[in-house]
mmCIF file of C-alpha atoms in Angstrom:
data_model
loop_
_atom_site.group_PDB
_atom_site.id
_atom_site.type_symbol
_atom_site.label_atom_id
_atom_site.label_comp_id
_atom_site.label_asym_id
_atom_site.label_seq_id
_atom_site.Cartn_x
_atom_site.Cartn_y
_atom_site.Cartn_z
ATOM 1 C CA MET P 1 152.655 64.578 130.572
ATOM 2 C CA PHE P 2 152.140 60.802 129.909
ATOM 3 C CA ALA P 3 150.021 60.928 133.116
ATOM 4 C CA GLU P 4 147.570 63.130 131.456
ATOM 5 C CA ILE P 5 146.807 60.430 128.783
ATOM 6 C CA LEU P 6 143.815 58.438 129.709
ATOM 7 C CA GLY P 7 142.550 55.111 128.289
ATOM 8 C CA GLN P 8 145.570 54.389 126.138
ATOM 9 C CA GLU P 9 147.557 51.848 128.008
ATOM 10 C CA PRO P 10 148.807 49.705 125.163
ATOM 11 C CA ALA P 11 150.185 52.719 123.473
ATOM 12 C CA LEU P 12 151.814 54.051 126.410
ATOM 13 C CA THR P 13 153.210 50.759 127.143
ATOM 14 C CA THR P 14 154.978 50.726 123.660
ATOM 15 C CA LEU P 15 156.471 54.156 124.280
ATOM 16 C CA TYR P 16 157.479 53.365 127.835
ATOM 17 C CA ARG P 17 159.427 50.330 126.690
ATOM 18 C CA ALA P 18 161.126 52.312 123.994
ATOM 19 C CA LEU P 19 162.330 54.977 126.286
ATOM 20 C CA ASP P 20 163.312 52.626 129.057
ATOM 21 C CA SER P 21 165.287 50.417 126.608
ATOM 22 C CA GLY P 22 166.912 53.629 124.999
ATOM 23 C CA ARG P 23 165.658 52.311 121.520
ATOM 24 C CA VAL P 24 163.272 54.985 120.465
ATOM 25 C CA HIS P 25 162.341 54.544 116.944
ATOM 26 C CA HIS P 26 163.383 57.159 114.540
ATOM 27 C CA ALA P 27 159.824 57.466 112.906
ATOM 28 C CA TYR P 28 156.552 56.727 114.727
ATOM 29 C CA ARG P 29 153.158 56.930 113.204
ATOM 30 C CA PHE P 30 150.421 57.638 116.046
ATOM 31 C CA GLU P 31 147.114 56.698 114.359
ATOM 32 C CA GLY P 32 143.705 56.737 115.823
ATOM 33 C CA PRO P 33 140.597 58.991 116.213
ATOM 34 C CA SER P 34 140.868 62.694 116.776
ATOM 35 C CA GLY P 35 140.890 63.751 120.469
ATOM 36 C CA VAL P 36 142.213 60.542 122.066
ATOM 37 C CA GLY P 37 145.599 61.645 123.142
ATOM 38 C CA LYS P 38 147.863 61.284 120.180
ATOM 39 C CA ARG P 39 149.207 64.892 120.322
ATOM 40 C CA ILE P 40 149.736 64.876 124.049
ATOM 41 C CA ALA P 41 151.618 61.673 123.713
ATOM 42 C CA ALA P 42 153.706 63.070 120.946
ATOM 43 C CA LEU P 43 154.608 66.007 123.104
ATOM 44 C CA ALA P 44 155.338 63.792 126.109
ATOM 45 C CA LEU P 45 157.589 61.697 124.090
ATOM 46 C CA ALA P 46 159.458 64.874 122.867
ATOM 47 C CA GLN P 47 159.782 66.205 126.285
ATOM 48 C CA ALA P 48 161.438 62.936 127.441
ATOM 49 C CA LEU P 49 163.813 62.960 124.427
ATOM 50 C CA LEU P 50 164.767 66.553 125.128
ATOM 51 C CA CYS P 51 164.798 66.727 129.037
ATOM 52 C CA GLU P 52 168.030 68.112 130.390
ATOM 53 C CA LYS P 53 168.140 65.530 133.121
ATOM 54 C CA ALA P 54 168.483 62.773 130.371
ATOM 55 C CA GLY P 55 166.476 60.141 132.134
ATOM 56 C CA THR P 56 163.884 57.961 130.730
ATOM 57 C CA ARG P 57 160.989 60.192 131.550
ATOM 58 C CA ALA P 58 160.722 63.958 131.383
ATOM 59 C CA CYS P 59 161.234 65.774 134.591
ATOM 60 C CA GLY P 60 158.782 68.397 133.568
ATOM 61 C CA VAL P 61 160.555 71.276 135.330
ATOM 62 C CA CYS P 62 163.963 71.876 133.480
ATOM 63 C CA SER P 63 164.248 74.647 130.969
ATOM 64 C CA ALA P 64 163.995 71.950 128.199
ATOM 65 C CA CYS P 65 160.754 70.506 129.260
ATOM 66 C CA ARG P 66 159.074 73.916 129.848
ATOM 67 C CA ARG P 67 160.313 75.298 126.234
ATOM 68 C CA ALA P 68 159.055 72.057 124.652
ATOM 69 C CA LEU P 69 155.488 72.986 125.824
ATOM 70 C CA THR P 70 155.585 76.835 125.614
ATOM 71 C CA LEU P 71 154.488 78.218 122.142
ATOM 72 C CA SER P 72 155.817 81.403 120.905
ATOM 73 C CA GLU P 73 153.429 84.537 121.342
ATOM 74 C CA GLU P 74 153.871 85.441 117.708
ATOM 75 C CA GLU P 75 153.042 83.569 114.521
ATOM 76 C CA PRO P 76 153.899 80.920 113.792
ATOM 77 C CA ARG P 77 152.866 79.430 117.277
ATOM 78 C CA VAL P 78 155.711 76.956 117.515
ATOM 79 C CA PRO P 79 157.561 75.546 120.579
ATOM 80 C CA LEU P 80 160.271 77.855 122.085
ATOM 81 C CA HIS P 81 162.624 74.769 122.046
ATOM 82 C CA PRO P 82 164.737 74.992 118.977
ATOM 83 C CA ASP P 83 164.861 71.149 118.745
ATOM 84 C CA LEU P 84 161.184 70.709 118.548
ATOM 85 C CA VAL P 85 159.715 71.384 115.251
ATOM 86 C CA PHE P 86 156.084 71.435 114.256
ATOM 87 C CA VAL P 87 154.791 70.595 110.566
ATOM 88 C CA GLN P 88 151.224 71.320 110.068
ATOM 89 C CA ARG P 89 149.066 72.681 107.178
ATOM 90 C CA GLY P 90 148.736 76.377 107.391
ATOM 91 C CA LEU P 91 151.068 76.852 110.420
ATOM 92 C CA TYR P 92 153.463 78.822 108.317
ATOM 93 C CA LYS P 93 150.918 80.752 106.455
ATOM 94 C CA LYS P 94 152.809 84.079 106.577
ATOM 95 C CA SER P 95 155.655 82.621 104.387
ATOM 96 C CA LEU P 96 153.815 80.011 102.570
ATOM 97 C CA GLY P 97 150.244 81.601 101.926
ATOM 98 C CA ALA P 98 148.356 79.862 99.206
ATOM 99 C CA ALA P 99 150.921 77.156 98.755
ATOM 100 C CA GLU P 100 149.144 75.197 101.535
ATOM 101 C CA ALA P 101 145.594 75.309 99.955
ATOM 102 C CA SER P 102 145.574 71.655 99.323
ATOM 103 C CA GLY P 103 147.595 70.340 102.154
ATOM 104 C CA ILE P 104 151.072 70.390 103.619
ATOM 105 C CA SER P 105 153.096 71.470 100.808
ATOM 106 C CA ILE P 106 156.489 70.468 99.559
ATOM 107 C CA GLU P 107 157.584 74.012 100.290
ATOM 108 C CA GLN P 108 157.022 73.470 103.976
ATOM 109 C CA VAL P 109 158.849 70.201 103.906
ATOM 110 C CA ARG P 110 161.682 71.744 102.127
ATOM 111 C CA ARG P 111 161.993 74.730 104.541
ATOM 112 C CA VAL P 112 160.863 73.366 107.821
ATOM 113 C CA VAL P 113 162.210 69.768 107.632
ATOM 114 C CA LEU P 114 164.751 69.266 105.044
ATOM 115 C CA GLY P 115 166.292 72.717 105.853
ATOM 116 C CA ARG P 116 166.875 71.701 109.422
ATOM 117 C CA VAL P 117 167.359 67.814 109.258
ATOM 118 C CA GLY P 118 170.914 68.028 108.077
ATOM 119 C CA PHE P 119 172.040 69.726 111.264
ATOM 120 C CA THR P 120 172.917 68.425 114.704
ATOM 121 C CA PRO P 121 170.392 69.317 117.494
ATOM 122 C CA HIS P 122 170.959 72.762 119.022
ATOM 123 C CA GLU P 123 171.138 71.543 122.546
ATOM 124 C CA GLY P 124 172.751 68.242 121.955
ATOM 125 C CA ARG P 125 170.173 65.599 122.932
ATOM 126 C CA ALA P 126 167.722 65.154 120.173
ATOM 127 C CA LEU P 127 165.827 66.727 117.227
ATOM 128 C CA VAL P 128 162.162 65.962 117.020
ATOM 129 C CA PHE P 129 159.653 66.684 114.336
ATOM 130 C CA ILE P 130 155.876 66.369 115.014
ATOM 131 C CA VAL P 131 153.708 66.209 111.935
ATOM 132 C CA GLU P 132 150.094 67.102 112.638
ATOM 133 C CA ASP P 133 147.344 65.634 110.439
ATOM 134 C CA ALA P 134 150.018 63.928 108.457
ATOM 135 C CA GLU P 135 147.291 62.532 106.002
ATOM 136 C CA GLU P 136 147.285 66.303 104.702
ATOM 137 C CA LEU P 137 150.808 65.807 103.213
ATOM 138 C CA THR P 138 150.624 66.437 99.495
ATOM 139 C CA ALA P 139 151.923 63.706 97.314
ATOM 140 C CA SER P 140 154.920 65.833 96.429
ATOM 141 C CA ALA P 141 155.575 66.665 100.194
ATOM 142 C CA ALA P 142 155.298 62.913 101.262
ATOM 143 C CA ASN P 143 157.804 61.961 98.438
ATOM 144 C CA ALA P 144 160.128 64.524 99.563
ATOM 145 C CA LEU P 145 160.082 63.004 103.160
ATOM 146 C CA LEU P 146 160.702 59.453 102.136
ATOM 147 C CA LYS P 147 164.507 59.438 102.232
ATOM 148 C CA THR P 148 164.537 61.414 105.468
ATOM 149 C CA LEU P 149 162.188 59.084 107.200
ATOM 150 C CA GLU P 150 164.119 56.199 106.267
ATOM 151 C CA GLU P 151 167.567 57.655 107.207
ATOM 152 C CA PRO P 152 166.750 60.625 109.370
ATOM 153 C CA GLY P 153 170.322 60.999 110.969
ATOM 154 C CA GLN P 154 171.473 60.488 114.568
ATOM 155 C CA ALA P 155 169.300 61.582 117.483
ATOM 156 C CA THR P 156 166.387 62.640 114.940
ATOM 157 C CA HIS P 157 163.012 61.474 115.513
ATOM 158 C CA PHE P 158 159.608 62.056 113.639
ATOM 159 C CA VAL P 159 156.084 61.519 114.982
ATOM 160 C CA LEU P 160 153.354 61.652 112.383
ATOM 161 C CA LEU P 161 149.924 62.128 113.827
ATOM 162 C CA THR P 162 146.988 60.816 111.671
ATOM 163 C CA SER P 163 143.335 60.131 112.117
ATOM 164 C CA ARG P 164 143.102 58.678 108.496
ATOM 165 C CA PRO P 165 146.304 56.459 108.097
ATOM 166 C CA ASN P 166 144.771 55.017 104.856
ATOM 167 C CA ARG P 167 145.238 58.333 103.337
ATOM 168 C CA LEU P 168 149.024 58.260 103.714
ATOM 169 C CA LEU P 169 151.193 56.982 100.888
ATOM 170 C CA ASP P 170 152.137 53.291 101.203
ATOM 171 C CA THR P 171 155.662 54.348 101.195
ATOM 172 C CA ILE P 172 155.232 56.682 104.314
ATOM 173 C CA ARG P 173 153.470 53.883 106.153
ATOM 174 C CA SER P 174 156.104 51.484 105.487
ATOM 175 C CA ARG P 175 158.691 53.891 106.896
ATOM 176 C CA THR P 176 157.056 54.544 110.123
ATOM 177 C CA LEU P 177 156.184 52.413 113.259
ATOM 178 C CA PRO P 178 152.505 52.444 114.011
ATOM 179 C CA VAL P 179 151.410 53.077 117.591
ATOM 180 C CA ARG P 180 147.563 52.843 117.673
ATOM 181 C CA PHE P 181 145.387 54.976 119.833
ATOM 182 C CA ALA P 182 141.830 53.550 120.585
ATOM 183 C CA PRO P 183 138.532 55.473 120.849
ATOM 184 C CA LEU P 184 137.854 56.300 124.597
ATOM 185 C CA SER P 185 135.090 54.447 126.254
ATOM 186 C CA ASP P 186 131.800 56.354 127.048
ATOM 187 C CA ALA P 187 132.421 55.901 130.731
ATOM 188 C CA LEU P 188 135.787 57.680 130.332
ATOM 189 C CA LEU P 189 134.460 60.444 128.321
ATOM 190 C CA ALA P 190 131.679 60.871 130.842
ATOM 191 C CA GLN P 191 134.260 61.066 133.617
ATOM 192 C CA ILE P 192 136.351 63.801 131.627
ATOM 193 C CA LEU P 193 133.116 65.928 131.151
ATOM 194 C CA GLU P 194 132.160 65.717 134.773
ATOM 195 C CA ARG P 195 135.589 66.748 135.873
ATOM 196 C CA ARG P 196 135.092 69.882 133.963
ATOM 197 C CA GLY P 197 131.574 70.468 135.143
ATOM 198 C CA LEU P 198 129.911 69.516 131.935
ATOM 199 C CA SER P 199 127.023 67.162 131.228
ATOM 200 C CA PRO P 200 128.109 63.614 130.592
ATOM 201 C CA ALA P 201 124.855 62.878 128.430
ATOM 202 C CA VAL P 202 126.630 63.712 125.213
ATOM 203 C CA ALA P 203 129.434 61.043 125.867
ATOM 204 C CA PRO P 204 127.786 58.390 123.799
ATOM 205 C CA LEU P 205 127.563 60.835 120.792
ATOM 206 C CA ALA P 206 131.194 61.767 120.865
ATOM 207 C CA GLN P 207 132.566 58.689 118.830
ATOM 208 C CA GLY P 208 135.245 58.021 121.452
ATOM 209 C CA SER P 209 136.832 61.504 121.099
ATOM 210 C CA ALA P 210 137.376 63.556 124.200
ATOM 211 C CA SER P 211 137.627 66.848 122.174
ATOM 212 C CA LEU P 212 134.470 66.135 120.320
ATOM 213 C CA ALA P 213 132.897 65.302 123.726
ATOM 214 C CA LEU P 214 133.924 68.677 125.002
ATOM 215 C CA GLU P 215 132.763 70.419 121.985
ATOM 216 C CA LEU P 216 129.510 68.719 122.039
ATOM 217 C CA ALA P 217 129.077 69.639 125.564
ATOM 218 C CA SER P 218 129.246 73.371 125.015
ATOM 219 C CA ASP P 219 125.864 75.220 125.082
ATOM 220 C CA GLU P 220 126.341 76.799 121.611
ATOM 221 C CA SER P 221 127.520 73.601 119.851
ATOM 222 C CA LEU P 222 124.680 71.469 121.443
ATOM 223 C CA LYS P 223 122.201 73.897 120.400
ATOM 224 C CA GLU P 224 123.414 73.974 116.681
ATOM 225 C CA ARG P 225 123.512 70.235 116.625
ATOM 226 C CA GLU P 226 120.118 69.774 118.092
ATOM 227 C CA GLU P 227 118.639 72.285 115.603
ATOM 228 C CA PHE P 228 120.186 70.608 112.749
ATOM 229 C CA ALA P 229 118.807 67.114 113.809
ATOM 230 C CA ARG P 230 115.209 68.695 114.432
ATOM 231 C CA ALA P 231 115.401 70.346 110.940
ATOM 232 C CA ALA P 232 116.507 67.045 109.338
ATOM 233 C CA ARG P 233 113.689 65.207 111.031
ATOM 234 C CA GLU P 234 111.264 67.747 109.883
ATOM 235 C CA ALA P 235 112.589 67.403 106.261
ATOM 236 C CA ILE P 236 112.108 63.708 106.394
ATOM 237 C CA LEU P 237 108.482 63.911 107.593
ATOM 238 C CA ALA P 238 107.422 66.893 105.413
ATOM 239 C CA LYS P 239 104.827 66.558 102.662
ATOM 240 C CA ASP P 240 107.330 67.384 99.965
ATOM 241 C CA LEU P 241 110.884 67.833 99.029
ATOM 242 C CA ALA P 242 110.951 71.414 99.556
ATOM 243 C CA ALA P 243 111.976 71.027 103.257
ATOM 244 C CA ALA P 244 114.934 68.923 101.871
ATOM 245 C CA THR P 245 116.105 71.894 99.612
ATOM 246 C CA ARG P 246 115.691 74.400 102.483
ATOM 247 C CA LEU P 247 117.866 72.060 104.753
ATOM 248 C CA GLY P 248 120.780 72.225 102.118
ATOM 249 C CA ASP P 249 120.262 75.916 101.420
ATOM 250 C CA SER P 250 119.712 77.241 105.091
ATOM 251 C CA LYS P 251 123.299 77.411 105.850
ATOM 252 C CA ARG P 252 126.385 77.157 103.649
ATOM 253 C CA TYR P 253 127.925 74.332 105.729
ATOM 254 C CA ASP P 254 131.707 73.583 105.251
ATOM 255 C CA ARG P 255 132.550 69.925 105.160
ATOM 256 C CA GLU P 256 134.174 69.747 108.555
ATOM 257 C CA THR P 257 131.022 71.494 110.164
ATOM 258 C CA LEU P 258 128.742 69.277 108.303
ATOM 259 C CA GLN P 259 130.612 66.076 109.313
ATOM 260 C CA GLY P 260 130.109 67.072 112.988
ATOM 261 C CA LEU P 261 126.406 67.677 112.532
ATOM 262 C CA LEU P 262 125.837 64.389 110.611
ATOM 263 C CA ALA P 263 127.913 62.490 113.334
ATOM 264 C CA TYR P 264 125.635 63.969 115.912
ATOM 265 C CA PHE P 265 122.413 63.182 113.944
ATOM 266 C CA GLY P 266 123.730 59.660 113.100
ATOM 267 C CA GLN P 267 124.635 58.887 116.700
ATOM 268 C CA SER P 268 121.238 59.880 117.902
ATOM 269 C CA LEU P 269 119.577 57.502 115.374
ATOM 270 C CA ALA P 270 121.996 54.727 116.631
ATOM 271 C CA LEU P 271 121.062 55.358 120.303
ATOM 272 C CA ALA P 272 117.313 55.386 119.479
ATOM 273 C CA ALA P 273 117.839 52.073 117.662
ATOM 274 C CA ARG P 274 119.513 50.438 120.716
ATOM 275 C CA ALA P 275 116.629 51.666 122.898
ATOM 276 C CA CYS P 276 114.258 49.891 120.682
ATOM 277 C CA VAL P 277 115.906 46.652 120.304
ATOM 278 C CA ALA P 278 114.383 44.790 123.136
ATOM 279 C CA GLY P 279 110.731 45.495 122.431
ATOM 280 C CA ALA P 280 110.336 46.907 118.890
ATOM 281 C CA THR P 281 112.668 45.140 116.438
ATOM 282 C CA ASP P 282 111.163 46.398 113.428
ATOM 283 C CA GLU P 283 111.456 49.962 114.532
ATOM 284 C CA ALA P 284 114.951 49.329 115.652
ATOM 285 C CA GLU P 285 115.793 47.924 112.305
ATOM 286 C CA GLN P 286 114.446 50.946 110.490
ATOM 287 C CA LEU P 287 116.319 53.359 112.731
ATOM 288 C CA ALA P 288 119.499 51.294 111.955
ATOM 289 C CA GLU P 289 119.021 51.653 108.243
ATOM 290 C CA GLN P 290 118.569 55.460 108.704
ATOM 291 C CA HIS P 291 121.835 55.446 110.656
ATOM 292 C CA ARG P 292 123.600 53.667 107.801
ATOM 293 C CA THR P 293 122.214 56.295 105.388
ATOM 294 C CA VAL P 294 123.560 59.169 107.407
ATOM 295 C CA MET P 295 127.069 57.352 107.784
ATOM 296 C CA SER P 296 127.051 56.838 104.068
ATOM 297 C CA THR P 297 126.386 60.653 103.524
ATOM 298 C CA MET P 298 129.301 61.356 105.870
ATOM 299 C CA GLN P 299 131.500 59.248 103.577
ATOM 300 C CA GLN P 300 130.333 61.157 100.546
ATOM 301 C CA VAL P 301 131.006 64.349 101.964
ATOM 302 C CA GLU P 302 134.485 63.379 103.082
ATOM 303 C CA ARG P 303 134.875 62.342 99.330
ATOM 304 C CA ASN P 304 134.353 65.956 98.348
ATOM 305 C CA MET P 305 130.642 65.791 97.388
ATOM 306 C CA GLN P 306 129.034 69.232 97.679
ATOM 307 C CA PRO P 307 127.416 69.517 101.123
ATOM 308 C CA ALA P 308 124.055 70.856 99.964
ATOM 309 C CA LEU P 309 123.729 68.018 97.341
ATOM 310 C CA ALA P 310 124.768 65.439 99.896
ATOM 311 C CA LEU P 311 122.030 66.831 102.387
ATOM 312 C CA GLU P 312 119.304 66.639 99.539
ATOM 313 C CA ALA P 313 120.211 63.152 98.745
ATOM 314 C CA MET P 314 120.300 62.058 102.302
ATOM 315 C CA VAL P 315 116.850 63.402 103.038
ATOM 316 C CA TYR P 316 115.411 61.855 99.783
ATOM 317 C CA ARG P 317 116.840 58.408 100.819
ATOM 318 C CA LEU P 318 115.493 58.972 104.384
ATOM 319 C CA ARG P 319 112.108 59.931 103.224
ATOM 320 C CA GLU P 320 111.919 56.685 101.208
ATOM 321 C CA LEU P 321 112.675 54.626 104.208
ATOM 322 C CA GLU P 322 109.865 56.462 106.183
ATOM 323 C CA ALA P 323 107.493 55.871 103.434
ATOM 324 C CA ARG P 324 108.158 52.193 103.703
ATOM 325 C CA LYS P 325 106.738 52.394 107.337
ATOM 326 C CA ALA P 326 103.323 53.681 106.154
#
């Protein structure tokens, strides 16, 4: 599986050295943007640790390697290999239900991690826990993990995946070894899209994320983002603020959806600014200021500002910037 990871040579070198030396750390923190290979790398590392051939790389064909990558058909969708354990918000919703409303709960940590970590691996080689979106650990869940992360037991390994490491408790960060995954280059994203028969034109808008690039390249997603960008431009140029209100009320965007739409709109402004740099510096600066406003709105939404209010405030500010041009 390591061969499937593109553009992350420094991160892979770190993992190769650990495997080749037989000194795989007991708790890693894979950090970087979404969609750049963190999850694939975590599974590849788990495969190598669980492989029946007991080499420094997974053979990919033994029963352990296959079961590590095969998910159960029924909920929760977890690996068939008993020594590879997933921790993720909402994954065990049948048993935990509303307890996960605010993040990965202490109940999940107690049942899935602490209830398992005290036992030896079922098949003898290793026990691997992969924590998806680790920044969603609630404070109580994170605190419950601290002792285990510090002294997890023999042949037990944790891999925490996060795109927002600053949201993790300092005590969690201090107990995990960081492996950093960088945004992918536009050229590499374009290559990935072309291999799948998709337009590479959206690569500069994907913020270095392969998953976002693939999403943006889909016809439905591209249409939604273009419609949002068009509606935003119309609201900015409209005679009154009614258009701004309509933009906020037209759809009840959830935060994640709005973040994606704002990212697309912001990147389109950034690209327009770059195109103007050589011959129209004033216009380039105005577009750059608009881009900063959109990025600021994304941060406000991330901090739990109501999407409709955030959109109205953004359009109001962009209208002010537009008025300066007159």
